[in-house]
Short mmCIF file of C-alpha atoms and ligand atoms in Angstrom, two decimals:
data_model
loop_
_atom_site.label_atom_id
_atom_site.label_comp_id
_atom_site.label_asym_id
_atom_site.label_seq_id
_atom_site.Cartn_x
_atom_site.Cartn_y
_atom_site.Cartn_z
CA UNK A 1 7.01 -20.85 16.62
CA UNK A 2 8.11 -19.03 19.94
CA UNK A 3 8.77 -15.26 19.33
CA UNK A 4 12.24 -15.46 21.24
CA UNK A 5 13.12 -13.32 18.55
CA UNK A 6 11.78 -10.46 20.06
CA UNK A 7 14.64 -9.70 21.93
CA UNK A 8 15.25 -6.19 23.32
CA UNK A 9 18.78 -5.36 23.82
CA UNK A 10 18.91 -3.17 26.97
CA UNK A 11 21.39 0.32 26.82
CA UNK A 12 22.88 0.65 30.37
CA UNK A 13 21.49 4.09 31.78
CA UNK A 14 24.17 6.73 31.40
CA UNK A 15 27.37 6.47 32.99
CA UNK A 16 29.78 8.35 30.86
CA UNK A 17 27.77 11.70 31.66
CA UNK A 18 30.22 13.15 33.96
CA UNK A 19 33.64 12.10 31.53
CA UNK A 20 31.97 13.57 28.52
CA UNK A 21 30.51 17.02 30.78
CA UNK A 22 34.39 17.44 32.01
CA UNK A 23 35.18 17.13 27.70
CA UNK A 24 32.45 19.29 27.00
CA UNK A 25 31.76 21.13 23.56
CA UNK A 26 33.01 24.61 23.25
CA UNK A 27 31.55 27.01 21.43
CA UNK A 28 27.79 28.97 20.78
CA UNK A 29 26.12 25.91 20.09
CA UNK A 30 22.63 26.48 20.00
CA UNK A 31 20.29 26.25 22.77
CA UNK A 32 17.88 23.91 22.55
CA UNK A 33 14.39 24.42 25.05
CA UNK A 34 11.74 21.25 25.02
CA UNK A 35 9.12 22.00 23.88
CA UNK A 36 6.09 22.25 26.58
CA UNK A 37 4.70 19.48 27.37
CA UNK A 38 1.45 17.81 30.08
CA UNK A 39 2.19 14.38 30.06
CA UNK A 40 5.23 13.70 32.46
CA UNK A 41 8.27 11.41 31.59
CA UNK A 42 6.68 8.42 33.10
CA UNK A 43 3.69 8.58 30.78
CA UNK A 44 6.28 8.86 28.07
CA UNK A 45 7.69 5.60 29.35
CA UNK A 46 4.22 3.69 29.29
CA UNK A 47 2.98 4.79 26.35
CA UNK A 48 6.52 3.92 24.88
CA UNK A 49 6.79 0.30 26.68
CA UNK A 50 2.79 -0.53 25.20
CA UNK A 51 3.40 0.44 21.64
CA UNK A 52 6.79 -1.64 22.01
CA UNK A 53 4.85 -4.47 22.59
CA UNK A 54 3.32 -3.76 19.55
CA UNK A 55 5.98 -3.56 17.19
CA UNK A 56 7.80 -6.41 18.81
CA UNK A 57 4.50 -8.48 17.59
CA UNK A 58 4.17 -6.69 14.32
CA UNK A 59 7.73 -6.08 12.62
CA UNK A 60 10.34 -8.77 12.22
CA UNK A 61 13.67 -7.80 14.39
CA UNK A 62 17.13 -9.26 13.67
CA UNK A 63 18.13 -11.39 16.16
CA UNK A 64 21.60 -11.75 15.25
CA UNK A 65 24.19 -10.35 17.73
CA UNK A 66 26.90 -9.67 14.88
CA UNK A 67 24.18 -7.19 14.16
CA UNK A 68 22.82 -5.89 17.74
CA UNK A 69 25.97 -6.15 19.81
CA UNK A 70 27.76 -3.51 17.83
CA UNK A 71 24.67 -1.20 17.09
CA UNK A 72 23.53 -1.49 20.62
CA UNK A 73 26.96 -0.24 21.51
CA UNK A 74 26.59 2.98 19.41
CA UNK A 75 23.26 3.14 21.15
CA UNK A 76 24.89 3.34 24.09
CA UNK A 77 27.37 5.79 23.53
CA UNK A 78 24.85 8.29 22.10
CA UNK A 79 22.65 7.96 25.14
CA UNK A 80 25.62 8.48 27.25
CA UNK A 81 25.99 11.82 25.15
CA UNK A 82 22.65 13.32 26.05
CA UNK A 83 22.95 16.21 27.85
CA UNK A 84 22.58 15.83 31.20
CA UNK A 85 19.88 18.68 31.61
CA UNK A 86 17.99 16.51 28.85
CA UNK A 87 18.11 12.94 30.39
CA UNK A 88 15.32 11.29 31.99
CA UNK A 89 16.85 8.68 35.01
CA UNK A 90 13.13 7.14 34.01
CA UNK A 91 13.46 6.70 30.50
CA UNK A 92 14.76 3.03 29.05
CA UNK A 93 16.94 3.42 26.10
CA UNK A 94 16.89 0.60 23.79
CA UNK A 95 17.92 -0.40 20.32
CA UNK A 96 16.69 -3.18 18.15
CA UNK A 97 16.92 -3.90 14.16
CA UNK A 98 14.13 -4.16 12.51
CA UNK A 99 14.76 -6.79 9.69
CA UNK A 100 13.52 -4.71 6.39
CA UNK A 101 14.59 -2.74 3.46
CA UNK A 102 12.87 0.85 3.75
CA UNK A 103 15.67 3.61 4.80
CA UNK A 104 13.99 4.00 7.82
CA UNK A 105 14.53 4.55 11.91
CA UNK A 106 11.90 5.74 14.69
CA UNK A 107 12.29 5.81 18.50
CA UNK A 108 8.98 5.52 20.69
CA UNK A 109 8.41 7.62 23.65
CA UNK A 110 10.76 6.74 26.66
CA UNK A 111 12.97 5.11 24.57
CA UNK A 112 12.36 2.38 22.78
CA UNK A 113 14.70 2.76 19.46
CA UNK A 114 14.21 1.09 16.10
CA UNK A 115 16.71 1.26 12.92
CA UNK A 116 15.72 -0.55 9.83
CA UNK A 117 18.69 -2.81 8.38
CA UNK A 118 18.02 -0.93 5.28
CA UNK A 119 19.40 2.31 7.12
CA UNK A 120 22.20 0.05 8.53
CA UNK A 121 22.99 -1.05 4.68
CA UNK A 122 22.62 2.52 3.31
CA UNK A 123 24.76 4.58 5.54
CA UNK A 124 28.45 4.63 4.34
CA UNK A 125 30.35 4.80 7.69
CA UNK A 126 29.25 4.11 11.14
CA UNK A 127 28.72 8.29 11.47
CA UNK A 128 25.93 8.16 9.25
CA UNK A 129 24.17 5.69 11.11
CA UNK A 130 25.15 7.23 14.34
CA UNK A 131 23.86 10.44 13.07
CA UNK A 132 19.90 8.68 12.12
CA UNK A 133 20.01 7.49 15.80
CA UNK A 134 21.00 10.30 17.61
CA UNK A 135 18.33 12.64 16.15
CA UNK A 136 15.68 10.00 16.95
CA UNK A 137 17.12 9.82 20.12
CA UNK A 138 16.73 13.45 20.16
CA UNK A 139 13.27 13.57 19.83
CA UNK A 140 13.03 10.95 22.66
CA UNK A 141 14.99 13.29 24.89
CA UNK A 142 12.97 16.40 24.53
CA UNK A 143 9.94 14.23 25.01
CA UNK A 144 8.33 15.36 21.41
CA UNK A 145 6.00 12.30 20.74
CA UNK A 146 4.16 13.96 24.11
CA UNK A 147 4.61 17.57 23.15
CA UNK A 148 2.63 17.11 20.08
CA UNK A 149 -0.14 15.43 21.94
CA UNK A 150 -0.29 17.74 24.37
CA UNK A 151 -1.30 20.22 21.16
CA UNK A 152 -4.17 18.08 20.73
CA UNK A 153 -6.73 16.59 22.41
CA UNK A 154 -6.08 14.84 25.68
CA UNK A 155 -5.17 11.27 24.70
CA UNK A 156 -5.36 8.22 26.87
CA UNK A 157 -2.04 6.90 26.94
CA UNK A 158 -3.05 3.72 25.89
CA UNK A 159 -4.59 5.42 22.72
CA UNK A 160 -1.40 7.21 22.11
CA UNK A 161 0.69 3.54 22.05
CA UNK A 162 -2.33 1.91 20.19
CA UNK A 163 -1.74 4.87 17.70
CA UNK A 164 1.95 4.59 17.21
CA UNK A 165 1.90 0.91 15.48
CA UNK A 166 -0.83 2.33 12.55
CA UNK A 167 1.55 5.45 11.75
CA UNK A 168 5.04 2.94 11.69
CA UNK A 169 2.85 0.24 9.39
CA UNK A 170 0.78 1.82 7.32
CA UNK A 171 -2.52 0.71 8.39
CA UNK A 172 -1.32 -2.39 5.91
CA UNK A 173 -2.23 -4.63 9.25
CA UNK A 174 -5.69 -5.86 10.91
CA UNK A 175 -6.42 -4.74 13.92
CA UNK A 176 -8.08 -2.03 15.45
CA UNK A 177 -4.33 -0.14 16.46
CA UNK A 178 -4.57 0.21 12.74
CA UNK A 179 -7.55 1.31 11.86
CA UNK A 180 -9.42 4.03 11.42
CA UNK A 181 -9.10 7.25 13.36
CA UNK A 182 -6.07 6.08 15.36
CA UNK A 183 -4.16 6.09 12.07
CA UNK A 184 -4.35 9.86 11.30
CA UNK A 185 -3.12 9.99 15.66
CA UNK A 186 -0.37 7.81 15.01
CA UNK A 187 0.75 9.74 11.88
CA UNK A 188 0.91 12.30 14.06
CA UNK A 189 2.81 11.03 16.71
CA UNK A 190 5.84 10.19 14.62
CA UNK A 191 5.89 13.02 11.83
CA UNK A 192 6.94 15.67 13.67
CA UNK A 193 6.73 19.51 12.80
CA UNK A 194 9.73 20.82 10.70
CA UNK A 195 10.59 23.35 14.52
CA UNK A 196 10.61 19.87 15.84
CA UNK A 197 12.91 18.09 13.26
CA UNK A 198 15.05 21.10 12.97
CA UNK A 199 15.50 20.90 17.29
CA UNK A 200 16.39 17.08 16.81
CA UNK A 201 18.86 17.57 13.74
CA UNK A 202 20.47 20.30 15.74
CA UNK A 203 20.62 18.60 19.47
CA UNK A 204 21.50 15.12 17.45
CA UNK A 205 24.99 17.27 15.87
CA UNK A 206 25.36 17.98 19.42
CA UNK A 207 25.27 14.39 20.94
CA UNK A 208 27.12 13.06 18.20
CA UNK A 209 29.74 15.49 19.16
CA UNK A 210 29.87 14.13 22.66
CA UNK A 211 29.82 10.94 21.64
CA UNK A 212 32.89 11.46 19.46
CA UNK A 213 31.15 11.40 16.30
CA UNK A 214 31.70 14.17 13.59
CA UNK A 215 28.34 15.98 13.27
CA UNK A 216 29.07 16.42 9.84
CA UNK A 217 28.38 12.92 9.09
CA UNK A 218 24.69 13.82 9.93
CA UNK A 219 24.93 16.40 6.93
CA UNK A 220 26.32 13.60 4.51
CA UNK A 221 23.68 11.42 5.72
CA UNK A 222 20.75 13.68 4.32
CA UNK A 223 22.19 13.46 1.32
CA UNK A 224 23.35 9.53 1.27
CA UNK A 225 19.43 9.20 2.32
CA UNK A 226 18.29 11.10 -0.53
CA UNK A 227 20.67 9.36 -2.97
CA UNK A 228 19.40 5.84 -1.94
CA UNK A 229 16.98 4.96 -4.58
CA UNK A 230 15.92 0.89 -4.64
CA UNK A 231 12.45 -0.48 -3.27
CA UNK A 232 11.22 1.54 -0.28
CA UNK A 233 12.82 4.50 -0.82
CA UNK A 234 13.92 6.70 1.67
CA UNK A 235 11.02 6.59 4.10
CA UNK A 236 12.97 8.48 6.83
CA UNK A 237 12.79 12.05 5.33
CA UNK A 238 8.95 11.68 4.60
CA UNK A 239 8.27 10.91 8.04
CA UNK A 240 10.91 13.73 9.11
CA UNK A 241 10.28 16.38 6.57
CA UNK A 242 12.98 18.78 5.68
CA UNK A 243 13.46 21.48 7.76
CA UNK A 244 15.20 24.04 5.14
CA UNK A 245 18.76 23.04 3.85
CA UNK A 246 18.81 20.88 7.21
CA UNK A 247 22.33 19.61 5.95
CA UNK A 248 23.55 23.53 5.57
CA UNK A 249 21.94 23.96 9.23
CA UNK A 250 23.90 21.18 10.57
CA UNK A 251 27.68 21.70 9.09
CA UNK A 252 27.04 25.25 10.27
CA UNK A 253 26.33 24.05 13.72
CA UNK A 254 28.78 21.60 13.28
CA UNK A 255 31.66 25.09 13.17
CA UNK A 256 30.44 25.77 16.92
CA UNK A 257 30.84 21.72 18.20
CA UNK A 258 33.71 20.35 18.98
CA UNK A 259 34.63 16.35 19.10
CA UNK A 260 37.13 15.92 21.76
CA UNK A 261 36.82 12.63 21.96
CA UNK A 262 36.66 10.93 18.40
CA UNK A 263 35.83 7.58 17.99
CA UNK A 264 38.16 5.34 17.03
CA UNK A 265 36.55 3.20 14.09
CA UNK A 266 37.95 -0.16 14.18
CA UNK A 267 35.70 -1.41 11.85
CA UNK A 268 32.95 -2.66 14.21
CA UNK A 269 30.34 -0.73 11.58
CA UNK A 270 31.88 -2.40 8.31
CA UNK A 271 32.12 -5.76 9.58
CA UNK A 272 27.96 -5.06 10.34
CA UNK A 273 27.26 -4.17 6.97
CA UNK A 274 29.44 -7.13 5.61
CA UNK A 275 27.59 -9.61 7.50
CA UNK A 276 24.62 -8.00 6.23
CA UNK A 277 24.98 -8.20 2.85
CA UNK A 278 25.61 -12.40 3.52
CA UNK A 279 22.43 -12.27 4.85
CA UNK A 280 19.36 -13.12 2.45
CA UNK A 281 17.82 -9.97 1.08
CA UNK A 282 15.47 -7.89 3.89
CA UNK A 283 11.69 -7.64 3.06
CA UNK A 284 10.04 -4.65 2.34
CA UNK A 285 8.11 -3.71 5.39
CA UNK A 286 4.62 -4.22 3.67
CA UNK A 287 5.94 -7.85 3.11
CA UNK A 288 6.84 -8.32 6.42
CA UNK A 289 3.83 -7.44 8.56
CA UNK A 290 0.93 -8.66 5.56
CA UNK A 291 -0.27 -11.90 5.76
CA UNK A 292 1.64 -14.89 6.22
CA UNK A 293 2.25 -16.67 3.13
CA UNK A 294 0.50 -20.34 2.45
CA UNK A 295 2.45 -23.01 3.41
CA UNK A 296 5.28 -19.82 4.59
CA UNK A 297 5.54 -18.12 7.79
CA UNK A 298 8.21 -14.74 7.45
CA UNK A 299 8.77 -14.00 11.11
CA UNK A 300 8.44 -17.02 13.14
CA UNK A 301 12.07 -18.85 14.20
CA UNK A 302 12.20 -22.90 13.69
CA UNK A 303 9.32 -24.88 14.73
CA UNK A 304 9.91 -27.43 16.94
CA UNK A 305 9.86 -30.33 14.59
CA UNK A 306 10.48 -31.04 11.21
CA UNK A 307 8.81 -32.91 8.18
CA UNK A 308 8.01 -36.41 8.50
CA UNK A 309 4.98 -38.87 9.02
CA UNK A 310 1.57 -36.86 9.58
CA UNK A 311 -1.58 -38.40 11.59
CA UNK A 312 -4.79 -38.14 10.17
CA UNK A 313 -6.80 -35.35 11.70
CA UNK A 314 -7.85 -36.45 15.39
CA UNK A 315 -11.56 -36.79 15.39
CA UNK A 316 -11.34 -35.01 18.62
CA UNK A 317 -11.15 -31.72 18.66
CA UNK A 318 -9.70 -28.90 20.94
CA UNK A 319 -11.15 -24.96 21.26
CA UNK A 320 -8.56 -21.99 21.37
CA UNK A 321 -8.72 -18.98 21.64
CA UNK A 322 -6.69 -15.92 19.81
CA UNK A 323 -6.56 -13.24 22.04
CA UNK A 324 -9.33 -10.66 21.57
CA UNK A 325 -9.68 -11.98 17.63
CA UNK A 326 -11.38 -15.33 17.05
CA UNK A 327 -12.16 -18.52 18.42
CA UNK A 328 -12.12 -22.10 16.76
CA UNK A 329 -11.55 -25.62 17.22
CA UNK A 330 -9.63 -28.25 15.85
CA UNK A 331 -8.50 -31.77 15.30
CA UNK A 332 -6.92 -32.40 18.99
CA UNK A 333 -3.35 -33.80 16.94
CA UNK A 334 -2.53 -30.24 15.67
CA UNK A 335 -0.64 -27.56 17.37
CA UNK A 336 -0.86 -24.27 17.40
CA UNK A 337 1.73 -22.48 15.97
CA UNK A 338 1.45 -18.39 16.26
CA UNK A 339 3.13 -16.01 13.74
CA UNK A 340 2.56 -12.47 13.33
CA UNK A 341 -1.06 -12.07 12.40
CA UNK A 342 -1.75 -15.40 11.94
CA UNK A 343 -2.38 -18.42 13.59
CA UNK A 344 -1.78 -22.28 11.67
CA UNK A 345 -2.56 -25.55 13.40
CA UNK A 346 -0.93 -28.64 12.05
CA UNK A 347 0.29 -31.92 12.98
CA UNK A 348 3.21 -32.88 13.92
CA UNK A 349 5.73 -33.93 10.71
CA UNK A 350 3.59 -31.35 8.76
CA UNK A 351 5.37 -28.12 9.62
CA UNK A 352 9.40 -27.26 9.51
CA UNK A 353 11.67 -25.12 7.97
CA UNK A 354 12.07 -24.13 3.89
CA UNK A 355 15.18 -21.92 2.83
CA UNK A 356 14.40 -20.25 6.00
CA UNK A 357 10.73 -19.94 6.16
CA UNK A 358 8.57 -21.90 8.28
CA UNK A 359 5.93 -24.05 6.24
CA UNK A 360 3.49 -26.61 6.71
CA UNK A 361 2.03 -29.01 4.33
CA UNK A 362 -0.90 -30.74 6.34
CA UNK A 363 -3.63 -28.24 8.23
CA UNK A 364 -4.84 -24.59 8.41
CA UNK A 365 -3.75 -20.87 8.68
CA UNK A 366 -6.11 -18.68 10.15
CA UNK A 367 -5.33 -14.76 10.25
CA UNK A 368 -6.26 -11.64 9.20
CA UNK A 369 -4.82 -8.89 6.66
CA UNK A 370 -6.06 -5.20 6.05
CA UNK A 371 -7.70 -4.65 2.86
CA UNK A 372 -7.60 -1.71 0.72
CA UNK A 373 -11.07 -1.84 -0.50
CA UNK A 374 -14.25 -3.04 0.89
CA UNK A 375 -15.10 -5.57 -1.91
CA UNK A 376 -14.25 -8.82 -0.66
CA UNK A 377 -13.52 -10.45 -4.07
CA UNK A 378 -10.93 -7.83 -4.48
CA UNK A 379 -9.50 -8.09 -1.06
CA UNK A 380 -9.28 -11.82 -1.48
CA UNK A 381 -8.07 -11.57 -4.84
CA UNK A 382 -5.15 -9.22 -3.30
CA UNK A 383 -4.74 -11.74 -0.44
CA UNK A 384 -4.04 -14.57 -3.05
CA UNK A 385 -1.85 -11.89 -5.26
CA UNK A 386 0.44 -11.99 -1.97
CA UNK A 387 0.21 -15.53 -1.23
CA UNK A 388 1.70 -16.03 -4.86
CA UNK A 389 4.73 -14.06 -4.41
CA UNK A 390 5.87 -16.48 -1.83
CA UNK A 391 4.29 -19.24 -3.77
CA UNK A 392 5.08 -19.10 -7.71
CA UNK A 393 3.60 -22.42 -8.18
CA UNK A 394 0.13 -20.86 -6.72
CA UNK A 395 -2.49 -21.08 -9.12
CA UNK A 396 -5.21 -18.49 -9.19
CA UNK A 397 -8.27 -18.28 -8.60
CA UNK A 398 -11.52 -19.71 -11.70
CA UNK A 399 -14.76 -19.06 -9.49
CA UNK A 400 -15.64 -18.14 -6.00
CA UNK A 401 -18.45 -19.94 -4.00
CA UNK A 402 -20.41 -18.00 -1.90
CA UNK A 403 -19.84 -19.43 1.89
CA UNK A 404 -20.92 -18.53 5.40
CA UNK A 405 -18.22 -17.77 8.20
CA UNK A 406 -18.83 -16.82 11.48
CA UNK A 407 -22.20 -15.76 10.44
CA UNK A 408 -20.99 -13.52 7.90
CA UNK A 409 -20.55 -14.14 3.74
CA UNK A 410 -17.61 -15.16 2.21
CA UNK A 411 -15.99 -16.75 -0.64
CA UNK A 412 -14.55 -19.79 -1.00
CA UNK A 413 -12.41 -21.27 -3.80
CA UNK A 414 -9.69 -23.81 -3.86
CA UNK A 415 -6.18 -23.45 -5.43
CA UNK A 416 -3.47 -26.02 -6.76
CA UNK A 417 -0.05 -25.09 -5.52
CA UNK A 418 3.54 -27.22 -5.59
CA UNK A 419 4.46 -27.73 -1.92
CA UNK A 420 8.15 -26.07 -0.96
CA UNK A 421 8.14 -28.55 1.54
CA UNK A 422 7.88 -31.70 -0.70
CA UNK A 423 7.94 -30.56 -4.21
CA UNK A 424 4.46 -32.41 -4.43
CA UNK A 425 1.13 -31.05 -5.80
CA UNK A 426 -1.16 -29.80 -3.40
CA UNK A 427 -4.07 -28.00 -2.50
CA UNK A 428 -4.90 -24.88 -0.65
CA UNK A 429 -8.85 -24.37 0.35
CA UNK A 430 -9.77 -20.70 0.71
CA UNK A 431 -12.06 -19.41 3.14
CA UNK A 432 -12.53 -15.47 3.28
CA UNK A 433 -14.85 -12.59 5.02
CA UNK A 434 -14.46 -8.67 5.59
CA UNK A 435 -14.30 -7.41 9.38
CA UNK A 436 -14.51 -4.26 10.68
CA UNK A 437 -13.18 -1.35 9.03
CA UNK A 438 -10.68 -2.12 6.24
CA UNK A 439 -9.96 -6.08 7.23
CA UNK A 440 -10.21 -9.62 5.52
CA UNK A 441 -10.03 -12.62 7.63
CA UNK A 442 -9.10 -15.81 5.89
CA UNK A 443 -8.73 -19.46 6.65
CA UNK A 444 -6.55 -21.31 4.66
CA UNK A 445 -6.69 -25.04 4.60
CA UNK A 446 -3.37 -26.88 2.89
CA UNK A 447 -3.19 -30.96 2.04
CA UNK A 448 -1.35 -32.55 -0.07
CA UNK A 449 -3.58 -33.19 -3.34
CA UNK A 450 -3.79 -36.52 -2.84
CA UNK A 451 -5.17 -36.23 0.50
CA UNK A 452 -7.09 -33.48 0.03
CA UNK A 453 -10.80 -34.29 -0.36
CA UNK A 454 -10.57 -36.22 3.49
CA UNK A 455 -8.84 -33.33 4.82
CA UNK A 456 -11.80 -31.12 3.32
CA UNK A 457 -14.16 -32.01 5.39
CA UNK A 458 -11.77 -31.16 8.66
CA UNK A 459 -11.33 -27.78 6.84
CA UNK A 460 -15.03 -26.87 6.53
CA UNK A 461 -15.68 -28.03 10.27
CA UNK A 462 -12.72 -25.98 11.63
CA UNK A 463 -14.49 -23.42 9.46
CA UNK A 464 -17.49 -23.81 11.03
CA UNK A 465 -16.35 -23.79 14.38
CA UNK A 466 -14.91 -19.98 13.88
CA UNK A 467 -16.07 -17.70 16.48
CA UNK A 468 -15.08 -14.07 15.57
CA UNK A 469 -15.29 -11.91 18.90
CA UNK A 470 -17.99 -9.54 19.32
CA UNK A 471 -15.92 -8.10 22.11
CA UNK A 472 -14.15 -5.96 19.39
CA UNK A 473 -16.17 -3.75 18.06
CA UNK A 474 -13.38 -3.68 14.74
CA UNK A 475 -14.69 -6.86 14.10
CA UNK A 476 -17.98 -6.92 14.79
ZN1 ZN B 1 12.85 13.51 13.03
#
């Protein structure tokens, strides 16, 4: 399960600057002054290129070029549109999809742009969606991520990217960029004052003026925003509040801009959204980034082979390590196969593809999910709830058993579930403990039923074998 679906699609720096200067845009637009700002555009790009890394990990992006090629090429043309007083030769402009529902886009300092397909799928002409990128890319260009640290305290920038991750997710995902005090940083790193959202609504008509868009379609998008009901809601105007009648502000703008250029809409944008709607149904983002289902991995592309005959568990066994998070061992035959915030080992012939979805019917998933409440029965009770929305056939839980792991308590239980793989009865073995501040970490053991009790006692010594690092003081 590779992640060679985190691919960034790269917008060539600026080279239309000097055309679009020569067409210009007449009129007493207003002037727009960054705000001030101690961090310098190269700290921008690090703490921007860190947190990237972050949400390449964390959120599923569409890697399907029908998709990106055309919305990296309105990218394009809106960076090419920045003004040139307002571009930064250091900063990396980028756009990527993020593969869920919410109405949603944010940019990261530097450059790094994200638009939810659920923005793509709401917008009713390729305007609209222009309009959602240029004012994030508006706030990229007058550096405002920076100018509201600079308000506050003096950040490491490797605090400021760790912070960015818990403001896009929701704190919904272990770790410690999550957690904690970072959270209520990260918040703040993305929500920007209403001076600030009313500077990138206003330089945003502008670009999409030079870029041949009609700013007005950044009025109509306010309102096709607000109009959007459906699950998730549109996210974008919490996280950029309303600054006044910002659609009033920008048609009145829009009366000093002129597009000299207008783009010619060949229907690039509508054969997007058609291939969208083909596509299965986007998650929610809470779906996407909480734990990976049992026997179902969300994010990952194809594992390398498919289902067939499965070894019994090796009596050797092999250590690995998970980054900064745990450490285990187990039976030498399986492989590991990473997803988002989860680990499973399996044979081979015991993992493949389901309607999409990787699964695995022989071995264990390992991981961790943030929990809303610091009572581990609830938390794992919430961790099954979401295992059974991928897995209708899941039963639920009669008792827990009380269970060491890594030192700590735990519960235990075991579940029945129908495998999507075979269609055959089997059973998943439940291993839970809280860590750190607001986190459950789980081990998940899957067999077919009749199998199970051998494969049982692989389970409990993988269990055994768990490590959780100390080096972490989250999960200490
Ligand atoms: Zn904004």
């Amino acid at each position: 399960m590779s992640r060679s679906q985190w691919r960034r699609l790269p917008v060539p720096a600026a080279t239309a600057v000097a055309i679009l200067l020569s067409l210009g845009v007449i009129g007493a637009q207003t002037v727009i002054t960054p705000p001030a700002n101690r961090y310098s555009a190269a700290e921008d790009v690090e703490i921007g290129r860190q947190a990237s890394v972050q949400v390449a990990q964390q959120l599923p992006m569409l890697d399907d070029r029908e998709v990106t090629s055309p919305v990296a090429s309105i990218g394009r043309r809106l960076v090419d549109a920045i003004p040139p007083e307002l571009q930064h030769p250091e900063f990396r402009y980028s756009v990527d999809v993020v593969n869920v529902r919410e109405i949603n886009a944010f940019a990261l300092p530097g450059g790094p742009m994200y638009i939810n397909r659920g923005m793509i799928q709401a917008a009713r002409n390729e305007g609209e969606a222009a309009s959602v990128m240029a004012h994030e890319l508006s706030h990229v260009a007058l550096r405002h991520g920076t100018a509201q640290a600079t308000k506050a305290t003096k950040y490491e920038i490797g605090q400021l990217a760790g912070a960015v991750l818990g403001a896009i997710i929701g704190g919904r995902v272990g770790g410690a960029v999550s957690q904690g005090t970072q959270f209520g940083l990260g918040t703040a790193f993305l929500r920007f004052s209403r001076e600030y959202e009313r500077q990138a609504d206003l330089l945003g008509s502008h670009i999409m003026a030079r870029a041949g868009y009609d700013p007005r379609d950044m009025a109509s998008m306010f309102q096709t925003i607000e109009k959007a009901g459906g699950p998730g809601g549109p996210e974008w105007l919490s996280d950029h509040p309303n600054a006044g009648d910002r659609a009033a502000t920008i048609r009145r703008e829009a009366q000093s801009l002129h597009v000299q250029n207008p783009m010619d809409d060949r229907g690039a944008f509508a054969a997007v959204q058609a291939r969208l709607r083909r596509m299965a149904p986007a998650p929610t983002t809470k779906e996407a980034t909480r734990v990976v289902p049992a026997g179902g991995s969300p994010s990952t592309s194809p594992p390398p082979t498919g289902f067939g005959r499965v070894e019994p568990p090796s009596s050797d066994y092999t250590a690995y390590t998970e980054g900064d998070f745990f450490r285990v061992s187990v039976p030498s035959n399986w492989r590991e196969l990473r997803a988002k915030n989860a680990v499973t080992f399996a044979p081979d012939g015991a993992y493949g593809n389901v309607n999409g979805q990787g699964a695995f019917t022989h071995g264990m998933e390992i991981g961790l999910v943030g929990s809303e409440t610091p009572n581990v029965r609830t938390a794992t009770d919430d961790l099954i709830g979401s295992l059974a929305r991928s897995n209708p056939s899941l039963s639920r839980p009669s008792r827990y058993d009380m269970v060491s792991i890594a030192g700590r308590q735990g519960l235990h239980t075991i579940l029945s579930n129908v495998s999507d793989a075979t269609g055959q009865q089997e059973r998943i073995e439940v291993f839970t403990t809280l860590v750190g501040d607001g986190g459950l970490f789980y081990a998940l053991g899957v067999a077919p039923r009749d199998r199970f009790s051998s494969y049982q006692v692989t389970f409990r010594r993988v269990v055994g074998s768990i490590q959780l690092n100390v080096r972490d003081p989250s999960l200490r």
